[in-house]
Amino acid sequence: MEELLSIGDMAKINHVTVNTLRLYDKWGLLKPAYINHETNYRYYDVKQNARLDLIAYMKELGMNLKEIKELLDKEDLNLIEAILIKKKAAIDQEIAERVRQRDAIKRTIYSLERYRKSPTPGTLTTEFIDERSIYKAHVSKNFYDYGLDAYEMILKEFKNNLIHENLPEVYYCNVGTFLSKENFLQQHFETHTSFIFVNEHFPLKEKVEKLESGMYACIYLDDFMDEKEYAKRLLDYCERNHYEIIGDYICEVLIELTFFNQNNRSMYLRLQVPIAFKKTLDPHH
């Protein structure tokens, strides 16, 4: 004789509720093996645990009851495989989005920590900076020829470039600029290149460029409008210390402090150039 379980016992040993079993009955997913029509009590065959386990497993795969019902009714392995492939793609996309969000949060925490530990504006330093990855984009205007209003429009152009590349807006953060080595040495402020720092999860890996690790001469400032003056100080610092400038000038936005200012973009900047130490001949040797 079949071993029958009351609906309460079936629910208990399978860690579900009685209401869940009644819902599965209503959906036609799992019908009781026997119903006492006098008492209307539902009873289940112990072997129906296998079906209940399958339903639970399919729910863990991310399927809803409608999808489970369709699959169990059609008994089509190809359909099961197709739906699972679709589910996997959706989960992969969700994981990628979550990873980008986590990276953005980590980047913001790092920016805040670095800002707290940064020297006061005007400080000149020589620093070793690790290798960095960047994504560059061309912008139509040389923002050094304009004020803050035009700068904001140039930033929008950079953001539109990200959107055109189908890149998530979470990457639109701390947009910096380049100045060629030659222009920096001549203090000729003209550039049409903006950039952002990216990590290994950045989608357009073929467009990522590397900034080599090395020694950099740096100066810190907190006012965008003072950049030209501070860049001149940086060049003077390199000349006084006999540093050879070996690469392009970078204006790096360490952090945007717009948390506390709704009317304009507040930034803390680190201007930097890669350097080498000039070798001089010692006349005593």
PDB file of N, CA and C in Angstrom, residues 5-103:
ATOM      1  N   LEU A   5       1.132  10.853   2.934  1.00  0.00           N
ATOM      2  CA  LEU A   5       1.461  11.891   3.915  1.00  0.00           C
ATOM      3  C   LEU A   5       0.382  12.960   3.886  1.00  0.00           C
ATOM      4  N   SER A   6      -0.003  13.423   5.050  1.00  0.00           N
ATOM      5  CA  SER A   6      -0.937  14.545   5.098  1.00  0.00           C
ATOM      6  C   SER A   6      -0.256  15.773   4.503  1.00  0.00           C
ATOM      7  N   ILE A   7      -1.055  16.757   4.110  1.00  0.00           N
ATOM      8  CA  ILE A   7      -0.478  17.962   3.532  1.00  0.00           C
ATOM      9  C   ILE A   7       0.458  18.648   4.520  1.00  0.00           C
ATOM     10  N   GLY A   8       0.117  18.558   5.805  1.00  0.00           N
ATOM     11  CA  GLY A   8       0.978  19.174   6.826  1.00  0.00           C
ATOM     12  C   GLY A   8       2.323  18.478   6.927  1.00  0.00           C
ATOM     13  N   ASP A   9       2.293  17.102   6.900  1.00  0.00           N
ATOM     14  CA  ASP A   9       3.551  16.344   6.973  1.00  0.00           C
ATOM     15  C   ASP A   9       4.389  16.550   5.712  1.00  0.00           C
ATOM     16  N   MET A  10       3.709  16.604   4.549  1.00  0.00           N
ATOM     17  CA  MET A  10       4.429  16.825   3.287  1.00  0.00           C
ATOM     18  C   MET A  10       5.118  18.186   3.298  1.00  0.00           C
ATOM     19  N   ALA A  11       4.423  19.178   3.811  1.00  0.00           N
ATOM     20  CA  ALA A  11       5.006  20.517   3.892  1.00  0.00           C
ATOM     21  C   ALA A  11       6.192  20.534   4.845  1.00  0.00           C
ATOM     22  N   LYS A  12       6.040  19.875   5.972  1.00  0.00           N
ATOM     23  CA  LYS A  12       7.077  19.894   7.010  1.00  0.00           C
ATOM     24  C   LYS A  12       8.369  19.261   6.537  1.00  0.00           C
ATOM     25  N   ILE A  13       8.284  18.075   5.935  1.00  0.00           N
ATOM     26  CA  ILE A  13       9.525  17.381   5.567  1.00  0.00           C
ATOM     27  C   ILE A  13      10.204  18.026   4.358  1.00  0.00           C
ATOM     28  N   ASN A  14       9.465  18.887   3.646  1.00  0.00           N
ATOM     29  CA  ASN A  14      10.045  19.553   2.479  1.00  0.00           C
ATOM     30  C   ASN A  14      10.344  21.037   2.735  1.00  0.00           C
ATOM     31  N   HIS A  15      10.139  21.452   3.973  1.00  0.00           N
ATOM     32  CA  HIS A  15      10.468  22.832   4.374  1.00  0.00           C
ATOM     33  C   HIS A  15       9.722  23.871   3.526  1.00  0.00           C
ATOM     34  N   VAL A  16       8.465  23.593   3.247  1.00  0.00           N
ATOM     35  CA  VAL A  16       7.592  24.561   2.586  1.00  0.00           C
ATOM     36  C   VAL A  16       6.344  24.721   3.447  1.00  0.00           C
ATOM     37  N   THR A  17       5.487  25.644   3.047  1.00  0.00           N
ATOM     38  CA  THR A  17       4.259  25.862   3.807  1.00  0.00           C
ATOM     39  C   THR A  17       3.105  25.086   3.177  1.00  0.00           C
ATOM     40  N   VAL A  18       2.075  24.902   3.962  1.00  0.00           N
ATOM     41  CA  VAL A  18       0.864  24.260   3.457  1.00  0.00           C
ATOM     42  C   VAL A  18       0.277  25.090   2.324  1.00  0.00           C
ATOM     43  N   ASN A  19       0.323  26.405   2.483  1.00  0.00           N
ATOM     44  CA  ASN A  19      -0.205  27.299   1.437  1.00  0.00           C
ATOM     45  C   ASN A  19       0.567  27.129   0.127  1.00  0.00           C
ATOM     46  N   THR A  20       1.867  26.857   0.233  1.00  0.00           N
ATOM     47  CA  THR A  20       2.660  26.632  -0.976  1.00  0.00           C
ATOM     48  C   THR A  20       2.171  25.387  -1.712  1.00  0.00           C
ATOM     49  N   LEU A  21       1.936  24.327  -0.973  1.00  0.00           N
ATOM     50  CA  LEU A  21       1.437  23.100  -1.604  1.00  0.00           C
ATOM     51  C   LEU A  21       0.059  23.329  -2.225  1.00  0.00           C
ATOM     52  N   ARG A  22      -0.763  24.098  -1.557  1.00  0.00           N
ATOM     53  CA  ARG A  22      -2.087  24.400  -2.128  1.00  0.00           C
ATOM     54  C   ARG A  22      -1.939  25.228  -3.408  1.00  0.00           C
ATOM     55  N   LEU A  23      -0.960  26.129  -3.432  1.00  0.00           N
ATOM     56  CA  LEU A  23      -0.713  26.936  -4.633  1.00  0.00           C
ATOM     57  C   LEU A  23      -0.219  26.045  -5.775  1.00  0.00           C
ATOM     58  N   TYR A  24       0.657  25.102  -5.471  1.00  0.00           N
ATOM     59  CA  TYR A  24       1.142  24.192  -6.510  1.00  0.00           C
ATOM     60  C   TYR A  24      -0.003  23.333  -7.051  1.00  0.00           C
ATOM     61  N   ASP A  25      -0.908  22.953  -6.186  1.00  0.00           N
ATOM     62  CA  ASP A  25      -2.095  22.201  -6.606  1.00  0.00           C
ATOM     63  C   ASP A  25      -2.935  23.050  -7.557  1.00  0.00           C
ATOM     64  N   LYS A  26      -3.132  24.319  -7.187  1.00  0.00           N
ATOM     65  CA  LYS A  26      -3.945  25.228  -8.002  1.00  0.00           C
ATOM     66  C   LYS A  26      -3.320  25.425  -9.373  1.00  0.00           C
ATOM     67  N   TRP A  27      -1.983  25.520  -9.427  1.00  0.00           N
ATOM     68  CA  TRP A  27      -1.275  25.720 -10.698  1.00  0.00           C
ATOM     69  C   TRP A  27      -1.135  24.418 -11.498  1.00  0.00           C
ATOM     70  N   GLY A  28      -1.471  23.320 -10.893  1.00  0.00           N
ATOM     71  CA  GLY A  28      -1.321  22.045 -11.576  1.00  0.00           C
ATOM     72  C   GLY A  28       0.099  21.539 -11.601  1.00  0.00           C
ATOM     73  N   LEU A  29       0.922  22.044 -10.707  1.00  0.00           N
ATOM     74  CA  LEU A  29       2.318  21.617 -10.641  1.00  0.00           C
ATOM     75  C   LEU A  29       2.469  20.328  -9.839  1.00  0.00           C
ATOM     76  N   LEU A  30       1.689  20.198  -8.792  1.00  0.00           N
ATOM     77  CA  LEU A  30       1.780  19.016  -7.930  1.00  0.00           C
ATOM     78  C   LEU A  30       0.407  18.757  -7.305  1.00  0.00           C
ATOM     79  N   LYS A  31      -0.275  17.791  -7.852  1.00  0.00           N
ATOM     80  CA  LYS A  31      -1.603  17.435  -7.370  1.00  0.00           C
ATOM     81  C   LYS A  31      -1.487  16.399  -6.249  1.00  0.00           C
ATOM     82  N   PRO A  32      -2.315  16.487  -5.224  1.00  0.00           N
ATOM     83  CA  PRO A  32      -2.301  15.444  -4.173  1.00  0.00           C
ATOM     84  C   PRO A  32      -2.599  14.068  -4.777  1.00  0.00           C
ATOM     85  N   ALA A  33      -1.986  13.049  -4.209  1.00  0.00           N
ATOM     86  CA  ALA A  33      -2.227  11.683  -4.690  1.00  0.00           C
ATOM     87  C   ALA A  33      -3.645  11.219  -4.333  1.00  0.00           C
ATOM     88  N   TYR A  34      -4.177  11.794  -3.258  1.00  0.00           N
ATOM     89  CA  TYR A  34      -5.498  11.345  -2.794  1.00  0.00           C
ATOM     90  C   TYR A  34      -6.151  12.486  -2.027  1.00  0.00           C
ATOM     91  N   ILE A  35      -7.458  12.670  -2.271  1.00  0.00           N
ATOM     92  CA  ILE A  35      -8.238  13.671  -1.531  1.00  0.00           C
ATOM     93  C   ILE A  35      -9.428  12.952  -0.906  1.00  0.00           C
ATOM     94  N   ASN A  36      -9.570  13.098   0.403  1.00  0.00           N
ATOM     95  CA  ASN A  36     -10.727  12.547   1.098  1.00  0.00           C
ATOM     96  C   ASN A  36     -11.877  13.526   0.887  1.00  0.00           C
ATOM     97  N   HIS A  37     -12.864  13.090   0.096  1.00  0.00           N
ATOM     98  CA  HIS A  37     -13.922  14.020  -0.283  1.00  0.00           C
ATOM     99  C   HIS A  37     -14.888  14.305   0.863  1.00  0.00           C
ATOM    100  N   GLU A  38     -14.857  13.504   1.887  1.00  0.00           N
ATOM    101  CA  GLU A  38     -15.706  13.774   3.057  1.00  0.00           C
ATOM    102  C   GLU A  38     -15.103  14.882   3.914  1.00  0.00           C
ATOM    103  N   THR A  39     -13.765  14.786   4.085  1.00  0.00           N
ATOM    104  CA  THR A  39     -13.095  15.790   4.930  1.00  0.00           C
ATOM    105  C   THR A  39     -12.377  16.856   4.108  1.00  0.00           C
ATOM    106  N   ASN A  40     -12.224  16.567   2.779  1.00  0.00           N
ATOM    107  CA  ASN A  40     -11.467  17.438   1.867  1.00  0.00           C
ATOM    108  C   ASN A  40      -9.986  17.518   2.249  1.00  0.00           C
ATOM    109  N   TYR A  41      -9.506  16.544   3.027  1.00  0.00           N
ATOM    110  CA  TYR A  41      -8.078  16.501   3.373  1.00  0.00           C
ATOM    111  C   TYR A  41      -7.275  16.015   2.168  1.00  0.00           C
ATOM    112  N   ARG A  42      -6.113  16.638   1.988  1.00  0.00           N
ATOM    113  CA  ARG A  42      -5.211  16.265   0.900  1.00  0.00           C
ATOM    114  C   ARG A  42      -4.116  15.352   1.447  1.00  0.00           C
ATOM    115  N   TYR A  43      -3.769  14.339   0.643  1.00  0.00           N
ATOM    116  CA  TYR A  43      -2.694  13.416   1.015  1.00  0.00           C
ATOM    117  C   TYR A  43      -1.751  13.248  -0.184  1.00  0.00           C
ATOM    118  N   TYR A  44      -0.489  13.107   0.130  1.00  0.00           N
ATOM    119  CA  TYR A  44       0.537  12.985  -0.912  1.00  0.00           C
ATOM    120  C   TYR A  44       1.269  11.660  -0.778  1.00  0.00           C
ATOM    121  N   ASP A  45       1.606  11.086  -1.936  1.00  0.00           N
ATOM    122  CA  ASP A  45       2.455   9.893  -1.972  1.00  0.00           C
ATOM    123  C   ASP A  45       3.885  10.335  -1.651  1.00  0.00           C
ATOM    124  N   VAL A  46       4.589   9.586  -0.831  1.00  0.00           N
ATOM    125  CA  VAL A  46       5.949   9.950  -0.449  1.00  0.00           C
ATOM    126  C   VAL A  46       6.858  10.062  -1.666  1.00  0.00           C
ATOM    127  N   LYS A  47       6.533   9.331  -2.730  1.00  0.00           N
ATOM    128  CA  LYS A  47       7.353   9.389  -3.936  1.00  0.00           C
ATOM    129  C   LYS A  47       7.199  10.720  -4.671  1.00  0.00           C
ATOM    130  N   GLN A  48       6.169  11.515  -4.309  1.00  0.00           N
ATOM    131  CA  GLN A  48       5.993  12.827  -4.932  1.00  0.00           C
ATOM    132  C   GLN A  48       7.011  13.851  -4.432  1.00  0.00           C
ATOM    133  N   ASN A  49       7.801  13.440  -3.448  1.00  0.00           N
ATOM    134  CA  ASN A  49       8.885  14.327  -2.992  1.00  0.00           C
ATOM    135  C   ASN A  49       9.830  14.670  -4.156  1.00  0.00           C
ATOM    136  N   ALA A  50      10.000  13.725  -5.081  1.00  0.00           N
ATOM    137  CA  ALA A  50      10.903  13.957  -6.214  1.00  0.00           C
ATOM    138  C   ALA A  50      10.413  15.127  -7.062  1.00  0.00           C
ATOM    139  N   ARG A  51       9.089  15.182  -7.276  1.00  0.00           N
ATOM    140  CA  ARG A  51       8.523  16.282  -8.064  1.00  0.00           C
ATOM    141  C   ARG A  51       8.689  17.607  -7.325  1.00  0.00           C
ATOM    142  N   LEU A  52       8.473  17.587  -6.038  1.00  0.00           N
ATOM    143  CA  LEU A  52       8.607  18.799  -5.236  1.00  0.00           C
ATOM    144  C   LEU A  52      10.064  19.276  -5.215  1.00  0.00           C
ATOM    145  N   ASP A  53      10.979  18.315  -5.164  1.00  0.00           N
ATOM    146  CA  ASP A  53      12.395  18.675  -5.226  1.00  0.00           C
ATOM    147  C   ASP A  53      12.729  19.336  -6.562  1.00  0.00           C
ATOM    148  N   LEU A  54      12.146  18.825  -7.646  1.00  0.00           N
ATOM    149  CA  LEU A  54      12.399  19.391  -8.965  1.00  0.00           C
ATOM    150  C   LEU A  54      11.876  20.820  -9.055  1.00  0.00           C
ATOM    151  N   ILE A  55      10.688  21.045  -8.516  1.00  0.00           N
ATOM    152  CA  ILE A  55      10.117  22.399  -8.536  1.00  0.00           C
ATOM    153  C   ILE A  55      11.023  23.361  -7.755  1.00  0.00           C
ATOM    154  N   ALA A  56      11.474  22.910  -6.588  1.00  0.00           N
ATOM    155  CA  ALA A  56      12.354  23.748  -5.771  1.00  0.00           C
ATOM    156  C   ALA A  56      13.655  24.058  -6.508  1.00  0.00           C
ATOM    157  N   TYR A  57      14.195  23.052  -7.205  1.00  0.00           N
ATOM    158  CA  TYR A  57      15.441  23.238  -7.944  1.00  0.00           C
ATOM    159  C   TYR A  57      15.248  24.247  -9.077  1.00  0.00           C
ATOM    160  N   MET A  58      14.133  24.128  -9.787  1.00  0.00           N
ATOM    161  CA  MET A  58      13.866  25.034 -10.903  1.00  0.00           C
ATOM    162  C   MET A  58      13.659  26.469 -10.411  1.00  0.00           C
ATOM    163  N   LYS A  59      13.072  26.613  -9.240  1.00  0.00           N
ATOM    164  CA  LYS A  59      12.933  27.953  -8.654  1.00  0.00           C
ATOM    165  C   LYS A  59      14.298  28.528  -8.317  1.00  0.00           C
ATOM    166  N   GLU A  60      15.207  27.669  -7.826  1.00  0.00           N
ATOM    167  CA  GLU A  60      16.560  28.132  -7.516  1.00  0.00           C
ATOM    168  C   GLU A  60      17.303  28.571  -8.778  1.00  0.00           C
ATOM    169  N   LEU A  61      16.918  28.015  -9.912  1.00  0.00           N
ATOM    170  CA  LEU A  61      17.528  28.420 -11.180  1.00  0.00           C
ATOM    171  C   LEU A  61      16.976  29.750 -11.683  1.00  0.00           C
ATOM    172  N   GLY A  62      16.025  30.313 -10.948  1.00  0.00           N
ATOM    173  CA  GLY A  62      15.479  31.614 -11.309  1.00  0.00           C
ATOM    174  C   GLY A  62      14.190  31.562 -12.093  1.00  0.00           C
ATOM    175  N   MET A  63      13.572  30.398 -12.184  1.00  0.00           N
ATOM    176  CA  MET A  63      12.326  30.280 -12.938  1.00  0.00           C
ATOM    177  C   MET A  63      11.135  30.633 -12.051  1.00  0.00           C
ATOM    178  N   ASN A  64      10.152  31.260 -12.661  1.00  0.00           N
ATOM    179  CA  ASN A  64       8.908  31.514 -11.928  1.00  0.00           C
ATOM    180  C   ASN A  64       7.937  30.358 -12.168  1.00  0.00           C
ATOM    181  N   LEU A  65       6.817  30.377 -11.457  1.00  0.00           N
ATOM    182  CA  LEU A  65       5.874  29.253 -11.531  1.00  0.00           C
ATOM    183  C   LEU A  65       5.294  29.084 -12.931  1.00  0.00           C
ATOM    184  N   LYS A  66       5.091  30.194 -13.653  1.00  0.00           N
ATOM    185  CA  LYS A  66       4.549  30.102 -15.007  1.00  0.00           C
ATOM    186  C   LYS A  66       5.519  29.355 -15.919  1.00  0.00           C
ATOM    187  N   GLU A  67       6.805  29.668 -15.803  1.00  0.00           N
ATOM    188  CA  GLU A  67       7.818  28.995 -16.622  1.00  0.00           C
ATOM    189  C   GLU A  67       7.926  27.516 -16.250  1.00  0.00           C
ATOM    190  N   ILE A  68       7.894  27.251 -14.953  1.00  0.00           N
ATOM    191  CA  ILE A  68       7.982  25.857 -14.501  1.00  0.00           C
ATOM    192  C   ILE A  68       6.791  25.052 -15.011  1.00  0.00           C
ATOM    193  N   LYS A  69       5.620  25.636 -14.931  1.00  0.00           N
ATOM    194  CA  LYS A  69       4.406  24.977 -15.410  1.00  0.00           C
ATOM    195  C   LYS A  69       4.518  24.646 -16.895  1.00  0.00           C
ATOM    196  N   GLU A  70       5.003  25.626 -17.678  1.00  0.00           N
ATOM    197  CA  GLU A  70       5.134  25.424 -19.123  1.00  0.00           C
ATOM    198  C   GLU A  70       6.102  24.284 -19.432  1.00  0.00           C
ATOM    199  N   LEU A  71       7.221  24.263 -18.730  1.00  0.00           N
ATOM    200  CA  LEU A  71       8.228  23.233 -18.985  1.00  0.00           C
ATOM    201  C   LEU A  71       7.747  21.851 -18.591  1.00  0.00           C
ATOM    202  N   LEU A  72       7.116  21.755 -17.436  1.00  0.00           N
ATOM    203  CA  LEU A  72       6.658  20.449 -16.961  1.00  0.00           C
ATOM    204  C   LEU A  72       5.519  19.914 -17.813  1.00  0.00           C
ATOM    205  N   ASP A  73       4.680  20.818 -18.335  1.00  0.00           N
ATOM    206  CA  ASP A  73       3.565  20.377 -19.177  1.00  0.00           C
ATOM    207  C   ASP A  73       4.046  19.889 -20.541  1.00  0.00           C
ATOM    208  N   LYS A  74       5.030  20.567 -21.123  1.00  0.00           N
ATOM    209  CA  LYS A  74       5.474  20.229 -22.482  1.00  0.00           C
ATOM    210  C   LYS A  74       6.451  19.070 -22.507  1.00  0.00           C
ATOM    211  N   GLU A  75       7.145  18.836 -21.398  1.00  0.00           N
ATOM    212  CA  GLU A  75       8.101  17.731 -21.320  1.00  0.00           C
ATOM    213  C   GLU A  75       9.062  17.746 -22.509  1.00  0.00           C
ATOM    214  N   ASP A  76       9.604  18.946 -22.798  1.00  0.00           N
ATOM    215  CA  ASP A  76      10.482  19.146 -23.952  1.00  0.00           C
ATOM    216  C   ASP A  76      11.868  19.531 -23.448  1.00  0.00           C
ATOM    217  N   LEU A  77      12.839  18.628 -23.590  1.00  0.00           N
ATOM    218  CA  LEU A  77      14.197  18.916 -23.108  1.00  0.00           C
ATOM    219  C   LEU A  77      14.825  20.085 -23.845  1.00  0.00           C
ATOM    220  N   ASN A  78      14.518  20.221 -25.151  1.00  0.00           N
ATOM    221  CA  ASN A  78      15.072  21.348 -25.908  1.00  0.00           C
ATOM    222  C   ASN A  78      14.567  22.682 -25.368  1.00  0.00           C
ATOM    223  N   LEU A  79      13.270  22.702 -24.985  1.00  0.00           N
ATOM    224  CA  LEU A  79      12.709  23.919 -24.419  1.00  0.00           C
ATOM    225  C   LEU A  79      13.357  24.237 -23.075  1.00  0.00           C
ATOM    226  N   ILE A  80      13.573  23.202 -22.261  1.00  0.00           N
ATOM    227  CA  ILE A  80      14.235  23.401 -20.967  1.00  0.00           C
ATOM    228  C   ILE A  80      15.625  24.001 -21.169  1.00  0.00           C
ATOM    229  N   GLU A  81      16.355  23.435 -22.124  1.00  0.00           N
ATOM    230  CA  GLU A  81      17.716  23.939 -22.387  1.00  0.00           C
ATOM    231  C   GLU A  81      17.678  25.384 -22.870  1.00  0.00           C
ATOM    232  N   ALA A  82      16.746  25.705 -23.764  1.00  0.00           N
ATOM    233  CA  ALA A  82      16.662  27.067 -24.315  1.00  0.00           C
ATOM    234  C   ALA A  82      16.361  28.087 -23.220  1.00  0.00           C
ATOM    235  N   ILE A  83      15.430  27.740 -22.332  1.00  0.00           N
ATOM    236  CA  ILE A  83      15.076  28.666 -21.255  1.00  0.00           C
ATOM    237  C   ILE A  83      16.245  28.838 -20.297  1.00  0.00           C
ATOM    238  N   LEU A  84      16.957  27.754 -20.005  1.00  0.00           N
ATOM    239  CA  LEU A  84      18.105  27.848 -19.103  1.00  0.00           C
ATOM    240  C   LEU A  84      19.229  28.687 -19.710  1.00  0.00           C
ATOM    241  N   ILE A  85      19.443  28.568 -21.007  1.00  0.00           N
ATOM    242  CA  ILE A  85      20.458  29.396 -21.682  1.00  0.00           C
ATOM    243  C   ILE A  85      20.081  30.871 -21.571  1.00  0.00           C
ATOM    244  N   LYS A  86      18.805  31.156 -21.764  1.00  0.00           N
ATOM    245  CA  LYS A  86      18.325  32.531 -21.645  1.00  0.00           C
ATOM    246  C   LYS A  86      18.486  33.043 -20.219  1.00  0.00           C
ATOM    247  N   LYS A  87      18.184  32.198 -19.249  1.00  0.00           N
ATOM    248  CA  LYS A  87      18.343  32.567 -17.837  1.00  0.00           C
ATOM    249  C   LYS A  87      19.810  32.848 -17.518  1.00  0.00           C
ATOM    250  N   LYS A  88      20.691  32.012 -18.035  1.00  0.00           N
ATOM    251  CA  LYS A  88      22.119  32.193 -17.779  1.00  0.00           C
ATOM    252  C   LYS A  88      22.601  33.539 -18.326  1.00  0.00           C
ATOM    253  N   ALA A  89      22.153  33.877 -19.533  1.00  0.00           N
ATOM    254  CA  ALA A  89      22.558  35.158 -20.130  1.00  0.00           C
ATOM    255  C   ALA A  89      22.079  36.330 -19.280  1.00  0.00           C
ATOM    256  N   ALA A  90      20.845  36.222 -18.778  1.00  0.00           N
ATOM    257  CA  ALA A  90      20.304  37.291 -17.936  1.00  0.00           C
ATOM    258  C   ALA A  90      21.093  37.418 -16.636  1.00  0.00           C
ATOM    259  N   ILE A  91      21.443  36.282 -16.043  1.00  0.00           N
ATOM    260  CA  ILE A  91      22.214  36.295 -14.791  1.00  0.00           C
ATOM    261  C   ILE A  91      23.620  36.839 -15.038  1.00  0.00           C
ATOM    262  N   ASP A  92      24.240  36.443 -16.158  1.00  0.00           N
ATOM    263  CA  ASP A  92      25.565  36.973 -16.490  1.00  0.00           C
ATOM    264  C   ASP A  92      25.528  38.495 -16.604  1.00  0.00           C
ATOM    265  N   GLN A  93      24.467  38.998 -17.240  1.00  0.00           N
ATOM    266  CA  GLN A  93      24.323  40.445 -17.388  1.00  0.00           C
ATOM    267  C   GLN A  93      24.148  41.112 -16.030  1.00  0.00           C
ATOM    268  N   GLU A  94      23.340  40.495 -15.183  1.00  0.00           N
ATOM    269  CA  GLU A  94      23.118  41.054 -13.849  1.00  0.00           C
ATOM    270  C   GLU A  94      24.410  41.049 -13.040  1.00  0.00           C
ATOM    271  N   ILE A  95      25.179  39.962 -13.134  1.00  0.00           N
ATOM    272  CA  ILE A  95      26.452  39.883 -12.413  1.00  0.00           C
ATOM    273  C   ILE A  95      27.401  40.984 -12.895  1.00  0.00           C
ATOM    274  N   ALA A  96      27.456  41.191 -14.219  1.00  0.00           N
ATOM    275  CA  ALA A  96      28.334  42.230 -14.774  1.00  0.00           C
ATOM    276  C   ALA A  96      27.935  43.606 -14.247  1.00  0.00           C
ATOM    277  N   GLU A  97      26.626  43.860 -14.172  1.00  0.00           N
ATOM    278  CA  GLU A  97      26.161  45.147 -13.647  1.00  0.00           C
ATOM    279  C   GLU A  97      26.515  45.304 -12.179  1.00  0.00           C
ATOM    280  N   ARG A  98      26.360  44.237 -11.416  1.00  0.00           N
ATOM    281  CA  ARG A  98      26.701  44.274  -9.991  1.00  0.00           C
ATOM    282  C   ARG A  98      28.195  44.501  -9.794  1.00  0.00           C
ATOM    283  N   VAL A  99      29.009  43.854 -10.630  1.00  0.00           N
ATOM    284  CA  VAL A  99      30.455  44.036 -10.531  1.00  0.00           C
ATOM    285  C   VAL A  99      30.819  45.487 -10.818  1.00  0.00           C
ATOM    286  N   ARG A 100      30.196  46.081 -11.836  1.00  0.00           N
ATOM    287  CA  ARG A 100      30.460  47.496 -12.150  1.00  0.00           C
ATOM    288  C   ARG A 100      30.057  48.397 -10.989  1.00  0.00           C
ATOM    289  N   GLN A 101      28.912  48.105 -10.382  1.00  0.00           N
ATOM    290  CA  GLN A 101      28.484  48.897  -9.232  1.00  0.00           C
ATOM    291  C   GLN A 101      29.455  48.755  -8.069  1.00  0.00           C
ATOM    292  N   ARG A 102      29.896  47.507  -7.819  1.00  0.00           N
ATOM    293  CA  ARG A 102      30.862  47.290  -6.741  1.00  0.00           C
ATOM    294  C   ARG A 102      32.164  48.020  -7.022  1.00  0.00           C
ATOM    295  N   ASP A 103      32.623  47.956  -8.279  1.00  0.00           N
ATOM    296  CA  ASP A 103      33.857  48.652  -8.646  1.00  0.00           C
ATOM    297  C   ASP A 103      33.715  50.156  -8.439  1.00  0.00           C
TER     298      ASP A 103
END
